CSV table of C-alpha atoms in Angstrom, one decimal:
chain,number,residue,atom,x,y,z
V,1,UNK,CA,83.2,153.4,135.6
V,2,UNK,CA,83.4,153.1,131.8
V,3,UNK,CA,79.8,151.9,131.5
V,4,UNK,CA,76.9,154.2,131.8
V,5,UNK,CA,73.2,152.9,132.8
V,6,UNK,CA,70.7,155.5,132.3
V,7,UNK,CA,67.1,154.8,133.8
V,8,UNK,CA,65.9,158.3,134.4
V,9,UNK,CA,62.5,158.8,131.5
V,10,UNK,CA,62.7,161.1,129.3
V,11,UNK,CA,66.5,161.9,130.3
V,12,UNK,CA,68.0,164.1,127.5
V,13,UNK,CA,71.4,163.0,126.4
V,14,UNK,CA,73.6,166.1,124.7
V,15,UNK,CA,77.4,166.2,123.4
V,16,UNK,CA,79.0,169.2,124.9
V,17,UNK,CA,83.0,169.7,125.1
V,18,UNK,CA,83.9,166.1,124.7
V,19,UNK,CA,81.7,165.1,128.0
V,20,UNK,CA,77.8,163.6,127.7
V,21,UNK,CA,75.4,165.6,129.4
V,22,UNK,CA,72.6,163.5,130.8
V,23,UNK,CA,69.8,166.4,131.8
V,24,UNK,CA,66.6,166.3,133.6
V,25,UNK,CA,64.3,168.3,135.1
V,26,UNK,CA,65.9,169.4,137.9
V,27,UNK,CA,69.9,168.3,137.2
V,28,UNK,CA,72.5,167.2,134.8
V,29,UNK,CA,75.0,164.8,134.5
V,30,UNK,CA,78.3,164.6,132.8
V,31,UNK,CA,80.2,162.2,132.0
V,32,UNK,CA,84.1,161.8,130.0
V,33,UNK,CA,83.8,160.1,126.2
V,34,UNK,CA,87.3,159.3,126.9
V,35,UNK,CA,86.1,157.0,129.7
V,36,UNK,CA,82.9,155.5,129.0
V,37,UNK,CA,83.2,152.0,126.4
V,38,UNK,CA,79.1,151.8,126.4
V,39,UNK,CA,76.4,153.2,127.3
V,40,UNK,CA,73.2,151.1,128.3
V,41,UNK,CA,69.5,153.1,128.2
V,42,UNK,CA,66.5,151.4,129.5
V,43,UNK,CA,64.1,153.6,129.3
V,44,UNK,CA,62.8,156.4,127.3
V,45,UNK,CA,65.3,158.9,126.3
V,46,UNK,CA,65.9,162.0,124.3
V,47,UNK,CA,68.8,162.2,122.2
V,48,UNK,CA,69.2,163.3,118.3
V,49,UNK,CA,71.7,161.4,115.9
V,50,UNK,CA,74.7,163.9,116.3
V,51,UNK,CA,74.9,162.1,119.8
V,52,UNK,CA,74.2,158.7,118.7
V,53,UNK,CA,77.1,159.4,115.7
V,54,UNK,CA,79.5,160.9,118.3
V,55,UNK,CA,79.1,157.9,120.5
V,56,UNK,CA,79.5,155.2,118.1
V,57,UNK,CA,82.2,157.2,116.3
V,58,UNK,CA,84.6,157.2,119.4
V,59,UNK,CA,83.9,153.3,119.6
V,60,UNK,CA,81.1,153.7,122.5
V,61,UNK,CA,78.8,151.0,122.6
V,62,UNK,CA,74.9,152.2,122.3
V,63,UNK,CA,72.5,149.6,123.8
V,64,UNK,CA,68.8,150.1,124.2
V,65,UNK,CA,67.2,147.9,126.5
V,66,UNK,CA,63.2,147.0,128.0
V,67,UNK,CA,61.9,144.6,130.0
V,68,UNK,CA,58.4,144.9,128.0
V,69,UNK,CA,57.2,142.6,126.1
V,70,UNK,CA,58.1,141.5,122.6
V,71,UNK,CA,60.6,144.1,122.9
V,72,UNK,CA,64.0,143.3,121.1
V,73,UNK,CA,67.2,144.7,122.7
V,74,UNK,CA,69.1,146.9,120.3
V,75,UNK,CA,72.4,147.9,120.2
V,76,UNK,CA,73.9,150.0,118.5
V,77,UNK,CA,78.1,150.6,117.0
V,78,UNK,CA,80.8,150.8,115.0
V,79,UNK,CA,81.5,149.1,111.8
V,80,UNK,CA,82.8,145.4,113.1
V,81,UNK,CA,86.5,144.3,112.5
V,82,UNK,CA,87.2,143.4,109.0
V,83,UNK,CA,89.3,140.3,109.4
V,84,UNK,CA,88.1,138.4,106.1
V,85,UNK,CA,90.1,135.4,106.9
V,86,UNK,CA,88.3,134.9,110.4
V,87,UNK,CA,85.1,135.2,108.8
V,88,UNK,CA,86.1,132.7,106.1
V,89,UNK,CA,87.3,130.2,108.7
V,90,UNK,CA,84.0,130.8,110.8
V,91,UNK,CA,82.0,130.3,107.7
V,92,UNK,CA,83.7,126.9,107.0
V,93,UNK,CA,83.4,125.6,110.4
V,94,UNK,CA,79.2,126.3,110.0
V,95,UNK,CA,79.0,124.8,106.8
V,96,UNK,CA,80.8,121.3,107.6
V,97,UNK,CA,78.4,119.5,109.6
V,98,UNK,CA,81.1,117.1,111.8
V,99,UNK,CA,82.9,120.3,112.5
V,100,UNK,CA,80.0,122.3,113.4
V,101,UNK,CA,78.2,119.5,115.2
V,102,UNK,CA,81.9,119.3,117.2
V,103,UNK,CA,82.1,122.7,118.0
V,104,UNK,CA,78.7,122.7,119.0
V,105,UNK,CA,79.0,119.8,121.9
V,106,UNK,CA,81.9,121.2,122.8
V,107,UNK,CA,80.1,124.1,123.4
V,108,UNK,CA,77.2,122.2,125.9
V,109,UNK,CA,79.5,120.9,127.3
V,110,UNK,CA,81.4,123.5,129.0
V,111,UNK,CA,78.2,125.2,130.1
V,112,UNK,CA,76.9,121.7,131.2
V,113,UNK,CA,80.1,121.0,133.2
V,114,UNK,CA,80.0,124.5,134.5
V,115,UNK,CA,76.7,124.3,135.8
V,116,UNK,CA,77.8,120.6,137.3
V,117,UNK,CA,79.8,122.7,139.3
V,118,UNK,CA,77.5,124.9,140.9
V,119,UNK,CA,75.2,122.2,142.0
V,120,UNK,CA,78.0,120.3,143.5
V,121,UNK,CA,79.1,124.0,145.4
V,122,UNK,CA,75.6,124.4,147.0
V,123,UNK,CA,75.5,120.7,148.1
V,124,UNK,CA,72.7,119.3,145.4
V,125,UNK,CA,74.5,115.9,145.3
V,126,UNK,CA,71.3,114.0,143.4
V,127,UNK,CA,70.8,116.7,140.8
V,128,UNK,CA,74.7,116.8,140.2
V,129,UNK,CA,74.6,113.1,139.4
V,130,UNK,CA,72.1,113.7,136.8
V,131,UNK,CA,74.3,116.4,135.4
V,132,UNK,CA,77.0,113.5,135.0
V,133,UNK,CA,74.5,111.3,133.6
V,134,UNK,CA,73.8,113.9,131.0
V,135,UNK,CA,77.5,114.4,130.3
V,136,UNK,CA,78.1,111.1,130.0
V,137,UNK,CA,75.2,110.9,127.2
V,138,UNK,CA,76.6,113.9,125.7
V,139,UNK,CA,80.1,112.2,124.6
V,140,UNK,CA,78.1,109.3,122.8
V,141,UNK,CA,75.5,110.9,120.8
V,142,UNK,CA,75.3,111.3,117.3
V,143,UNK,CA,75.9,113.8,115.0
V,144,UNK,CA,72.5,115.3,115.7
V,145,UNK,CA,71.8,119.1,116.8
V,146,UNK,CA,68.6,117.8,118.1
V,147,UNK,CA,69.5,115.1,120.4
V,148,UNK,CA,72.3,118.0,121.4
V,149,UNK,CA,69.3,120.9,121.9
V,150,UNK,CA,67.4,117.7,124.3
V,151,UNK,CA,70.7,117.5,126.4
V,152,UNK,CA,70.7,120.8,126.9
V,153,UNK,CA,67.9,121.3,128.0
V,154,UNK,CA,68.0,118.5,130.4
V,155,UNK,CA,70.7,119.9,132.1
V,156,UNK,CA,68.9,123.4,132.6
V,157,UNK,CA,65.9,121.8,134.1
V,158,UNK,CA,68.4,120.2,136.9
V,159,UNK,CA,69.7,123.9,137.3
V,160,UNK,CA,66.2,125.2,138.0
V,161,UNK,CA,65.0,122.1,140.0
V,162,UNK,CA,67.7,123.2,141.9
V,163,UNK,CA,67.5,126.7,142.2
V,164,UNK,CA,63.2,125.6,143.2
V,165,UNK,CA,64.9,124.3,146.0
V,166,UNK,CA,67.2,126.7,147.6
V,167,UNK,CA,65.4,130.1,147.1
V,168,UNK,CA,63.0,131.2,149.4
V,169,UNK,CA,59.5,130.1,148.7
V,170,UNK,CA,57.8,133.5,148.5
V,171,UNK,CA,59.8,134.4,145.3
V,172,UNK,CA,57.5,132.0,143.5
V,173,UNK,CA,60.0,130.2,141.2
V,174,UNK,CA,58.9,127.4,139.3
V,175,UNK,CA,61.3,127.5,136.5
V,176,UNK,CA,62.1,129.2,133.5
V,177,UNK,CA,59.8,131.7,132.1
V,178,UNK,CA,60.3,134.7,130.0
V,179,UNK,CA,58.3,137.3,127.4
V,180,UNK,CA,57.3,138.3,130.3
V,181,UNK,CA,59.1,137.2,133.1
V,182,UNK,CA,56.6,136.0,135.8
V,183,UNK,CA,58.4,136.0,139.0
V,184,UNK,CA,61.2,138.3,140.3
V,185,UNK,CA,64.1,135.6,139.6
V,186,UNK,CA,63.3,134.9,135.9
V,187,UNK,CA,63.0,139.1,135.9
V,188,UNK,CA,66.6,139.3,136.5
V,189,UNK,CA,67.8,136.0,134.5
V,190,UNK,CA,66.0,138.0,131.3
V,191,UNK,CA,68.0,141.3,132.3
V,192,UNK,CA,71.4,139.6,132.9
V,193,UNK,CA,70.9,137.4,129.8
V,194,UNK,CA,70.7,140.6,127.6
V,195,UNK,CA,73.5,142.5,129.0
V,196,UNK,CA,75.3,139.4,128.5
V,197,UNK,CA,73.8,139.0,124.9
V,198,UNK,CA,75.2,142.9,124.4
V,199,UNK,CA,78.1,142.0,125.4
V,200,UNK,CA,78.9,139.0,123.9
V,201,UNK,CA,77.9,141.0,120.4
V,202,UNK,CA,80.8,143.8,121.4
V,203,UNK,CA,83.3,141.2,121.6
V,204,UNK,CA,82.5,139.2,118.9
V,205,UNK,CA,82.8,141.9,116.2
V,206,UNK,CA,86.1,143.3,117.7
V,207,UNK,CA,87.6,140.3,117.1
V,208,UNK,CA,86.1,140.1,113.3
V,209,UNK,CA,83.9,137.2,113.4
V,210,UNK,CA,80.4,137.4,112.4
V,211,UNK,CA,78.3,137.9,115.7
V,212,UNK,CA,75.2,136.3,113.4
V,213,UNK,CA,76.7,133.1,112.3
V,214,UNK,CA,76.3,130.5,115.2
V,215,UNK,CA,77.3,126.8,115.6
V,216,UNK,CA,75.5,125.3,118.6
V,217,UNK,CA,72.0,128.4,117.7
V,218,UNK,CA,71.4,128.0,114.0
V,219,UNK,CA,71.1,131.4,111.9
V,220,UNK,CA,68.2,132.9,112.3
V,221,UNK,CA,66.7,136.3,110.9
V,222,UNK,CA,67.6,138.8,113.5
V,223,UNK,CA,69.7,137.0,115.8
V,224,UNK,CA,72.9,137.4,116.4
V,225,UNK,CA,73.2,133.6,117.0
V,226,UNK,CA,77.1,133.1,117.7
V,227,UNK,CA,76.5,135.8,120.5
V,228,UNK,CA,74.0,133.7,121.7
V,229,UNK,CA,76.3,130.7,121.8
V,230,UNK,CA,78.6,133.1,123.6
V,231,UNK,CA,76.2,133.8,125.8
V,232,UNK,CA,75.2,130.6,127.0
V,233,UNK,CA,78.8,129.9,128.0
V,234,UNK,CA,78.2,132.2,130.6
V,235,UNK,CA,74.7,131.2,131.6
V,236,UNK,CA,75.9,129.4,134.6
V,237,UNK,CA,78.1,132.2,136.2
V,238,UNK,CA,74.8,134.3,135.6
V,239,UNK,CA,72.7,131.8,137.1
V,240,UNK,CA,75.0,131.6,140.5
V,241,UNK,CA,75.1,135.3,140.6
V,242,UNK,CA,71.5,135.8,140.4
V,243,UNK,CA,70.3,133.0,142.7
V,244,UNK,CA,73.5,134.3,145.3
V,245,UNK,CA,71.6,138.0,145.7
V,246,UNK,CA,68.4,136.4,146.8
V,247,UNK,CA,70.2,134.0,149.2
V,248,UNK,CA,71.8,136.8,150.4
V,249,UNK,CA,68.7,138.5,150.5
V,250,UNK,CA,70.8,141.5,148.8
V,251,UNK,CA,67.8,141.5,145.8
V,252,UNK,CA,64.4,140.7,147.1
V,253,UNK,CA,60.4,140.6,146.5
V,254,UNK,CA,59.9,144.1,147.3
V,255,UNK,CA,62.1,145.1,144.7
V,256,UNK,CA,60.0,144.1,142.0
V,257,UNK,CA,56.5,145.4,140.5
V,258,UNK,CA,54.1,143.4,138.0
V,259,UNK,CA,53.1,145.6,135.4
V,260,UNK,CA,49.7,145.0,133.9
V,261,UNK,CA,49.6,142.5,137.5
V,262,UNK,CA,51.5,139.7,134.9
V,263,UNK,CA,55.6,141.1,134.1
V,264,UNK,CA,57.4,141.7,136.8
V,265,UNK,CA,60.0,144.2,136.6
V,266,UNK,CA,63.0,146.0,138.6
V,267,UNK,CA,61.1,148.8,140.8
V,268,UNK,CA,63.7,152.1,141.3
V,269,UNK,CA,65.4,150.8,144.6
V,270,UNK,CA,65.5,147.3,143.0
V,271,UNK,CA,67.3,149.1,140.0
V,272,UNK,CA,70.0,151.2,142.7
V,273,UNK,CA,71.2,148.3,143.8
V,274,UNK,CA,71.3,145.8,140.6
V,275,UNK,CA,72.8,148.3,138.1
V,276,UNK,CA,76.0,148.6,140.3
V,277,UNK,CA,76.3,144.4,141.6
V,278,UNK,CA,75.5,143.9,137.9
V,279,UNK,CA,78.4,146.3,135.9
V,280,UNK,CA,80.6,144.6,138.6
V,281,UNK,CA,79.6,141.2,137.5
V,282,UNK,CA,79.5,142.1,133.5
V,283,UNK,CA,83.4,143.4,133.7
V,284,UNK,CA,84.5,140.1,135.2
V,285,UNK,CA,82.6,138.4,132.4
V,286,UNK,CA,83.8,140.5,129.6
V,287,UNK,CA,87.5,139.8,130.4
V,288,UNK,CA,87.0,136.3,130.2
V,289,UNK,CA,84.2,136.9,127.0
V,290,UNK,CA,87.6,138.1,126.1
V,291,UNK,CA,89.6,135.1,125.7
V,292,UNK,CA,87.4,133.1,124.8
V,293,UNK,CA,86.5,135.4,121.6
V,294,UNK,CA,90.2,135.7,120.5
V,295,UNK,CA,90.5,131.6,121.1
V,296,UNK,CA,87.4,131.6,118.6
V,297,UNK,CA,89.2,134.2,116.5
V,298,UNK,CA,92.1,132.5,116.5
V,299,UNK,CA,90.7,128.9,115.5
V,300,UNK,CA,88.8,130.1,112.7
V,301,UNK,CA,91.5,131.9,111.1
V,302,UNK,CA,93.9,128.8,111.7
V,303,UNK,CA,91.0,126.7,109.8
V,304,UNK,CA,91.4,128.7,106.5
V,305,UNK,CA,94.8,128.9,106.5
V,306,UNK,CA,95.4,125.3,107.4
V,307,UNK,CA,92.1,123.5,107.1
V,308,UNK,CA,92.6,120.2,108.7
């Protein structure tokens, strides 16, 4: 396994002989630099910045994660790729407003034809047809982020009238919620949707583009808005994975607690059986985050050297 979840408080994380060494109180753990690409801590860990150096050094991802509130995932590496041309090209493509606004429905319109999909897999024939209606609208708008952010939008709220409709009852969905998460399904679509978010940052800067200059999520302080439009390219394969657990009854009600009786959050079995489901999950993902980021790459770099 080259990723490494730690959810053990007040773990203390040591460098020793090339290996980490994840101690507690009554054991340690270690585990081969050579092997691990990242390292994902959610919870409250000791470690000094001679491990946090060594780490990023060897090209291991650090990512801090926490399903409190108004907490902001952090992640933590090595200086990005420094492909000036990409960045160029990328920078272009944002600042001309047919090209972005292209790019852009493009963009919704993968993750709405994605999601088309899945209701048409678990037999939601009526919602699916809105989808297509949707599409359809999408191909004859305007050159207008805001009639494309409305599309959008309406496509998501036929994936959750959906997923209102399949999962069982006592799981209390009623749609999309987050900072905090209410219920025990939006708990894990926050979780997945930062590991995904950490992800989609890795790949973005190890192909040299600028992980903070979106198309479809405008720039915005703090945001790494092109990995959020990563991201939501793979909203739909996180969606079906999440709601396929509780069907499965794999991931259940009694896996969660509510913390301060409002956020509900991962309880230690829930967390033994989602870290493992999930880093099987996120390596699928990050081979096809893969291509697509080296397609994106790729394009920008053409744009500079041949803009059209």
């Amino acid at each position: 396994m080259d990723t490494l979840y730690i959810n053990h408080k007040n773990a203390c994380l040591t460098i020793h002989q090339g290996r980490l060494v994840v101690g507690q109180a009554d054991a340690s753990q270690t585990f081969s630099l050579e092997l691990l690409k990242r390292v994902v801590i959610g919870t409250t860990v000791d470690l000094n910045s001679s491990v946090v150096h060594c780490l990023v050094a060897k090209g291991i991802g650090l990512h801090f994660q926490s399903s409190r509130l108004n907490t902001t995932p952090v992640s933590v590496m090595a200086e990005p790729v420094a492909n000036v041309c990409r960045r160029q090209g990328q920078y272009y493509c944002i600042a001309n407003k047919e090209l972005s606004f292209r790019l852009a429905r493009a963009l919704v319109r993968y993750k709405l034809t994605r999601q088309s999909l899945w209701l048409k897999s678990i037999n939601q024939a009526e919602l699916s047809d809105k989808m297509s209606a949707i599409l359809t609208s999408l191909n004859q708008i305007s050159p207008d982020k805001g009639l494309l952010l409305n599309l959008e939008g309406q496509g998501a709220k036929q994936v959750y009238r959906a997923m209102q409709l399949i999962l069982p009852a006592s799981l209390e969905f009623t749609g999309r919620n987050r900072r905090p998460p209410l219920d025990p399904v939006n708990a894990l679509l926050s979780l997945g949707a930062t590991g995904l978010y950490q992800q989609a940052i890795l790949s973005l800067c190890s192909r040299g583009l600028d992980c903070y200059a979106g198309v479809f999520h405008a720039p915005c302080h703090g945001r790494a808005s092109l990995a959020c439009d990563l991201t939501d390219c793979f909203r739909p394969e996180l969606e079906a994975f999440v709601v396929d657990l509780f069907i499965r009854n794999i991931i259940n009600k009694s896996h969660f607690f509510w913390r301060k009786k409002v956020e509900c959050v991962l309880n230690r079995e829930g967390q033994r059986i989602w870290y493992p489901l999930w880093y099987r999950f996120s390596k699928q993902v990050e081979k096809k985050m893969g291509v697509t980021t080296l397609k994106w790459a790729l394009g920008a770099e053409g744009w500079i050297r041949s803009p059209h």
